[in-house]
Coordinates of C-alpha atoms and ligand atoms in Angstrom, one line a residue:
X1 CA 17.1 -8.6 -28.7
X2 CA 15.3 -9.4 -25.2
X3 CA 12.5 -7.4 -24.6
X4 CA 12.6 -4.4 -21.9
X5 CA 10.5 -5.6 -18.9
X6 CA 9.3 -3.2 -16.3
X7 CA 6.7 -3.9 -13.4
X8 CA 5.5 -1.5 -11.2
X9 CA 2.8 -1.4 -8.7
X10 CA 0.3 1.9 -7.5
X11 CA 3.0 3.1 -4.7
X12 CA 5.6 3.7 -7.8
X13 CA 3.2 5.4 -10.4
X14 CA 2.1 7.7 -7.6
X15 CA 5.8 8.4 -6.9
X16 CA 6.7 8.6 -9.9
X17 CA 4.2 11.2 -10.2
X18 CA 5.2 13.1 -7.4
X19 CA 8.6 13.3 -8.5
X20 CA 10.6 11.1 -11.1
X21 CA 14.3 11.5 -9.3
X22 CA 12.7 10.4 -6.3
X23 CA 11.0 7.3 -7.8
X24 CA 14.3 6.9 -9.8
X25 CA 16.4 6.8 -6.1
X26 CA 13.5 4.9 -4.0
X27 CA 12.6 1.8 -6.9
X28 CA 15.9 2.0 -9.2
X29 CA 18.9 2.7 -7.3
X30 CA 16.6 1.1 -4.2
X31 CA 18.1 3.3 -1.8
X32 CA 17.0 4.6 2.0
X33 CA 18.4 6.8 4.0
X34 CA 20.4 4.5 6.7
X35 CA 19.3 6.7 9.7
X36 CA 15.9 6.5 8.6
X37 CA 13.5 7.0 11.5
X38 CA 10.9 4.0 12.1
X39 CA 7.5 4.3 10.7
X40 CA 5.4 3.6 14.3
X41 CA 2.3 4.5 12.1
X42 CA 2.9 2.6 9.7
X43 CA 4.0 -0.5 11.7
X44 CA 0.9 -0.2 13.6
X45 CA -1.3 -0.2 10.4
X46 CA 0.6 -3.3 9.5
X47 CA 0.1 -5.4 13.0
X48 CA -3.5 -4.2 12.5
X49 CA -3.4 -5.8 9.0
X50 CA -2.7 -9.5 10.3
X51 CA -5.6 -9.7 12.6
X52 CA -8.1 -9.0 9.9
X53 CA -6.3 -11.0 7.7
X54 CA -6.2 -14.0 9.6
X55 CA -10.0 -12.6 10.8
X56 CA -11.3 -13.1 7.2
X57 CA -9.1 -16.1 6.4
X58 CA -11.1 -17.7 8.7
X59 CA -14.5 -16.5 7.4
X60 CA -14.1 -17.2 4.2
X61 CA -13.0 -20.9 5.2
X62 CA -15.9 -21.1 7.1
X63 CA -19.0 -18.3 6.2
X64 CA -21.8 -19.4 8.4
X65 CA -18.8 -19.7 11.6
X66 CA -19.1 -17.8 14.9
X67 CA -17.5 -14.5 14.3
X68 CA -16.4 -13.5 17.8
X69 CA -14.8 -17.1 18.1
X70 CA -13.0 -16.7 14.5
X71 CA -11.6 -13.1 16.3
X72 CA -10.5 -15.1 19.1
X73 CA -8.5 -17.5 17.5
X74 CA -7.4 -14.6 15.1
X75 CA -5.9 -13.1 18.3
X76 CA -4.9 -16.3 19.4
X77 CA -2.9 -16.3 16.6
X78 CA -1.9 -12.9 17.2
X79 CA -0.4 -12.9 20.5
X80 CA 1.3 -17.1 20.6
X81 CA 2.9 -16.1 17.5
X82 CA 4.5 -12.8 19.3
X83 CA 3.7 -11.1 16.0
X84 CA 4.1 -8.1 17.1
X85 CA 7.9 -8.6 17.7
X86 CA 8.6 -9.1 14.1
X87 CA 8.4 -5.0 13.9
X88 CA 8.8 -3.4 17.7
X89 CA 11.3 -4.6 20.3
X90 CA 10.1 -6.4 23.9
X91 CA 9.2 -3.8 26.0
X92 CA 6.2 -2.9 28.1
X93 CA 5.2 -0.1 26.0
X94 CA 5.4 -3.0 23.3
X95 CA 3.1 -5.5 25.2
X96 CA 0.8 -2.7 26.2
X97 CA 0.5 -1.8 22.0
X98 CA -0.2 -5.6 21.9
X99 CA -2.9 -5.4 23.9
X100 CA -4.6 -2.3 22.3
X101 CA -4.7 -4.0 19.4
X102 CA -6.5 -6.6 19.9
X103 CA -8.7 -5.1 21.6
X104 CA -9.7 -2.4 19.0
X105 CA -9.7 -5.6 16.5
X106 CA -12.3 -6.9 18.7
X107 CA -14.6 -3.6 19.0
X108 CA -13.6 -4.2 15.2
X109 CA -15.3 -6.9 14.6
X110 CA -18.2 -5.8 17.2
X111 CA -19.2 -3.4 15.2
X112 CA -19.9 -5.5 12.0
X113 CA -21.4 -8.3 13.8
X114 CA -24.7 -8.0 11.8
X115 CA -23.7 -6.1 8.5
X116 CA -19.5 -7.6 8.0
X117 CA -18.4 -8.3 4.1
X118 CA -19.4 -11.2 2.6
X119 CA -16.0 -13.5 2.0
X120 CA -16.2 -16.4 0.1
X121 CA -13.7 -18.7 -1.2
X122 CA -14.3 -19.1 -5.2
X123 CA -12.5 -21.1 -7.9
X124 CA -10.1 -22.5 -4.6
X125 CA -9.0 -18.9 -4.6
X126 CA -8.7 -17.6 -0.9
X127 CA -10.4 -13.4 -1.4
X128 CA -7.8 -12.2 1.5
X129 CA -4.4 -10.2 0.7
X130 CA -4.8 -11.2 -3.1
X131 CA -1.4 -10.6 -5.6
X132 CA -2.1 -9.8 -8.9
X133 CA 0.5 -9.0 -11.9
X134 CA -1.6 -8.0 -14.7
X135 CA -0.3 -6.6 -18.5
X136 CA -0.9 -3.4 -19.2
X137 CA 1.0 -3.0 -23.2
X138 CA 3.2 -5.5 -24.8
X139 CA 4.8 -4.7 -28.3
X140 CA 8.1 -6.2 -29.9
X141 CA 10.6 -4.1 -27.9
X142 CA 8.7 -4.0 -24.2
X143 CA 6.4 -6.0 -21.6
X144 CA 4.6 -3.4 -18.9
X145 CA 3.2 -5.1 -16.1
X146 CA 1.0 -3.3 -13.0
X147 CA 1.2 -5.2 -10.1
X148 CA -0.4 -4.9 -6.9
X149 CA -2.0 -6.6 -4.0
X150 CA -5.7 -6.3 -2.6
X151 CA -6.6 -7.1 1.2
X152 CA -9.7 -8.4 0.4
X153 CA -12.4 -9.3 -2.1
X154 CA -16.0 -8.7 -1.2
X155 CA -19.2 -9.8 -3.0
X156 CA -22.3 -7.6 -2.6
X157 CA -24.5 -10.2 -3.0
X158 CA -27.8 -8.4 -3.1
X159 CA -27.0 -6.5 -6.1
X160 CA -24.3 -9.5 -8.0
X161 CA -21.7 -7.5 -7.5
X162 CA -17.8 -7.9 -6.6
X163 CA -15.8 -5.5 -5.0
X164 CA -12.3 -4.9 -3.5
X165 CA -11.8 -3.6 -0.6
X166 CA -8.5 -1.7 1.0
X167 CA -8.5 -2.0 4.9
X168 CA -6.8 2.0 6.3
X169 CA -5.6 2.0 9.6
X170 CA -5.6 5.7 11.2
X171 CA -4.5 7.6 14.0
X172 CA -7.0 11.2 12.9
X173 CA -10.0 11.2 12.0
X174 CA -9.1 11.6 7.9
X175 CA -11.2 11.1 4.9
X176 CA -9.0 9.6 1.6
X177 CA -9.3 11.2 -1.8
X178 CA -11.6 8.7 -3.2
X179 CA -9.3 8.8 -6.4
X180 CA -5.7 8.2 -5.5
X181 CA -3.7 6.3 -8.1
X182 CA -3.6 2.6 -5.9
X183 CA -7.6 2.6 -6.2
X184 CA -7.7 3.6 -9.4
X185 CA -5.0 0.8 -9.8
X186 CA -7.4 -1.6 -8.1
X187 CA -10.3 -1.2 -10.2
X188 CA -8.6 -0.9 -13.5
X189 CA -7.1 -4.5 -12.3
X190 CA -9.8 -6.2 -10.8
X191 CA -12.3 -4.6 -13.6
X192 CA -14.9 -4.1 -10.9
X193 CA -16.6 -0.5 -10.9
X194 CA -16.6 -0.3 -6.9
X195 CA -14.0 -0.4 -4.2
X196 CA -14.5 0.1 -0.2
X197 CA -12.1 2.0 1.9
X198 CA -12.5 0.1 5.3
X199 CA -11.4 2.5 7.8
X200 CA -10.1 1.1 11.1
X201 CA -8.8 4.2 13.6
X202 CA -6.1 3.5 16.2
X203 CA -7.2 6.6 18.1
X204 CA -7.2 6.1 22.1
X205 CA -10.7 6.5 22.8
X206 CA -11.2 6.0 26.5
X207 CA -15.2 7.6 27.0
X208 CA -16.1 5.5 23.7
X209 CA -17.1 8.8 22.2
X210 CA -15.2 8.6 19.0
X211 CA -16.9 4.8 18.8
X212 CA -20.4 6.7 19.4
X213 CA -20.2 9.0 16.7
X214 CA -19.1 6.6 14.1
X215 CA -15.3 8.0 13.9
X216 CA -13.1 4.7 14.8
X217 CA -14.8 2.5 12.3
X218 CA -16.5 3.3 8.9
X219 CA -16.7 2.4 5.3
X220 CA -16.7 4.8 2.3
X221 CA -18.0 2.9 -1.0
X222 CA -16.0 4.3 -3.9
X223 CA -17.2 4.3 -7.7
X224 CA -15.2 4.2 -10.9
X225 CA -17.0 5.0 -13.8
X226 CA -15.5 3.6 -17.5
X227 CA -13.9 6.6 -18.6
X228 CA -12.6 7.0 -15.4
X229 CA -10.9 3.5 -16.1
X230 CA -10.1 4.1 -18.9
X231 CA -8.3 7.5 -18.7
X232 CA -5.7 5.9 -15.5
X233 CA -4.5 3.2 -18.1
X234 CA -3.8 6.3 -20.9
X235 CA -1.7 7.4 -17.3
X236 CA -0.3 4.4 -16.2
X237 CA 1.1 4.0 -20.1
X238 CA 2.4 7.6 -20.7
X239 CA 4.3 6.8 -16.9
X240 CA 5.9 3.4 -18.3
X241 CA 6.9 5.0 -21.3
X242 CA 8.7 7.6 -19.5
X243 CA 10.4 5.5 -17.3
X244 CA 11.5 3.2 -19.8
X245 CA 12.9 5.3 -22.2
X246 CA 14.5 8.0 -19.6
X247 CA 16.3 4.1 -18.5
X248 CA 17.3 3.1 -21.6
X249 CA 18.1 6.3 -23.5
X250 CA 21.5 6.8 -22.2
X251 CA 24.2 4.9 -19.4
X252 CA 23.6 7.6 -17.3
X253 CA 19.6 7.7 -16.1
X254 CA 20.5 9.6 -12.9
X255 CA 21.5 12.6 -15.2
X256 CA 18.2 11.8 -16.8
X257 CA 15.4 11.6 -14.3
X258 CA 17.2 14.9 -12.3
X259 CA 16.7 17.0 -15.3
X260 CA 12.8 16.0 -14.8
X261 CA 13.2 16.3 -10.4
X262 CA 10.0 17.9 -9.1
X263 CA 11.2 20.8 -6.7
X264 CA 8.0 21.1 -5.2
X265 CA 7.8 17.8 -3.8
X266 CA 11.3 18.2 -1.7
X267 CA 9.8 19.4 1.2
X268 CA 7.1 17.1 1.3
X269 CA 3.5 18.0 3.2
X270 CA 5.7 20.0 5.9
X271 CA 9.1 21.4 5.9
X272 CA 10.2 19.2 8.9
X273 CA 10.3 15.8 6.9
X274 CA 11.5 16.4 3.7
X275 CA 11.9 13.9 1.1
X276 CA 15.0 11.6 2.3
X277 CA 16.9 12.0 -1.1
X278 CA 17.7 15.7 -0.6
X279 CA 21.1 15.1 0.5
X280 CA 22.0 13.6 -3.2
X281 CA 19.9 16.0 -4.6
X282 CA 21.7 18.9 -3.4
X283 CA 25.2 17.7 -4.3
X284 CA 26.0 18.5 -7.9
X285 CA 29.7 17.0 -7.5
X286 CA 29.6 13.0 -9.3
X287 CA 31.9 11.8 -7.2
X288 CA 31.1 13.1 -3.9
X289 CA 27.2 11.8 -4.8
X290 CA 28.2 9.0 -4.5
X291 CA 30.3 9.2 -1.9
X292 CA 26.8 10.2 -0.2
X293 CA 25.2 7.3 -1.0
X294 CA 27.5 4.7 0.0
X295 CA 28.0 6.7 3.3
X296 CA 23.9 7.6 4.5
X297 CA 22.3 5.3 2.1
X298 CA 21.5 1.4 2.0
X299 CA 20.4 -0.3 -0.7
X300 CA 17.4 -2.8 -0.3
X301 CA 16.3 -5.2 -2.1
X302 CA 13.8 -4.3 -4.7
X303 CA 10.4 -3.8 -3.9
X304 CA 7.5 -6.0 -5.5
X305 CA 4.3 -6.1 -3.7
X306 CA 4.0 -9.9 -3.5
X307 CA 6.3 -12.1 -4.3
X308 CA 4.6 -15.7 -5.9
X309 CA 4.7 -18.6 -3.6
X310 CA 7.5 -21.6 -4.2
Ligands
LIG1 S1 14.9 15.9 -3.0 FE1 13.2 16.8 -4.3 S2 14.0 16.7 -6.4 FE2 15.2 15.3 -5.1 S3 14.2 13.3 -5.2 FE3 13.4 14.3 -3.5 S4 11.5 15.4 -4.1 FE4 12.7 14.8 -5.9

């Protein structure tokens, strides 16, 4: 008999958390709604994502290098390579986002002239956007595997120390949880006790004012203690079990997880943007479900964090 082998990264066991149907629709049956609305936000955060890591590519390759020139040819990069197209269409509004962001990257790396991370390459590992797929339980019937990816490792060298650290674009001036399930992931995978968020904001900002009092950029040190550790893996476990045997107990899952749906979540934080799966949810008719699905939904291809190079 082949073993049962299921991977699944932070974004998942949160979901799965927040409701099971919904992590059973989003990571299973790898639907979306077709309509879906783009995520500017989120697009944003992602654009922002390439400068620094192309930024600290370059400064772990070369530590001691000028930082404002490794910036400039990060934007170089940036803007010859269009990569902004790859997620917005040509306009002017487009061009004008462009622009922005590079130059908050640059007030970005400004900031931290004096007191950046240290980056380093070690064992001919590059610390920047770093996969990992690491085993949580195997026994004779099942393989459980938590996967992820870090932006960036940092070594805080005073003190001997390693640390990741998870780069947050943001539009308000927000404060994370220090606790949410991906940086709990994070440590319990890397094994380090401390984790930075590295907030960037994408807040206009025209009197520098928001710069001045410290709101576009800051950096929140996080620390897990043992227990802490300890206690997400009991979670992480008790969630693998009861996706694994909610898939494999009977042909029909869907029947399964919906017994266990999480009414609460539905409506999500507000009642104008409610979880995308209500219209299956709702429909208790089998046939016309699926009717549903084929007719609002799409089905991607599955999700994995990182994929290992060929
Ligand atoms: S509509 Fe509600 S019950 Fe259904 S998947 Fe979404 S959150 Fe879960």
């Amino acid at each position: 008999m082949s073993k049962f082998i299921l991977a699944l990264d932070a974004s998942q066991l949160a979901l799965y958390q927040t409701c099971p149907l919904q992590w059973y629709y989003k990571y299973k049956e790898n639907l979306s709604l077709t309509t879906a609305h783009t995520k500017d936000a989120a697009d944003k955060g992602t654009l922002m994502h390439f400068l620094l890591d192309n930024y600290y590519t370059l400064r772990a390759q070369d530590p001691v290098g000028n930082k404002l020139q490794q910036a400039d040819v990060a934007i170089q990069k940036f803007t010859t390579e269009a990569t902004i197209l790859t997620l917005f269409s040509d306009t002017q509004e487009t061009r004008e986002l462009e622009a922005f962001l590079c130059k908050r990257f640059f007030l970005y790396v400004q900031r931290y002239m004096s007191d950046d991370f240290n980056v380093e390459i070690k064992n001919n590992v590059l610390p920047v956007e770093l996969g990992f797929s690491k085993l949580l339980y195997e026994d004779t019937y099942v393989k459980f595997i938590v996967e992820g990816r870090i932006d960036l490792i940092s070594s805080i060298h005073t003190q001997g120390l390693y640390c990741w650290i998870d780069h947050k674009t943001q539009s308000k001036n927000y404060t994370l949880y220090n606790y949410i399930p991906q940086f709990k992931t994070y440590a319990w995978a890397t094994g380090y006790s401390y984790g930075i968020i590295n907030y960037i904001g994408l807040q206009e900002d025209k009197d520098s004012s928001l710069l001045k009092r410290g709101f576009l950029f800051k950096r929140n040190l996080i620390h897990f203690s043992t227990d802490m550790i300890q206690a997400w893996e009991r979670t992480m476990l008790n969630i693998f079990f009861a996706i694994y045997r909610k898939l494999t107990i009977t042909d029909a899952p869907e029947e399964v997880f919906s017994v266990v749906r999480n009414d609460s979540a539905c409506a999500g934080a507000f009642n104008y943007n409610p979880c995308q799966y209500t219209y299956i949810c709702e429909e208790f008719n089998t046939e016309m479900k699926q009717r549903i699905k084929e007719f609002k939904y799409t089905v991607h291809e599955p999700w994995t964090p990182w994929r290992p190079e060929k």
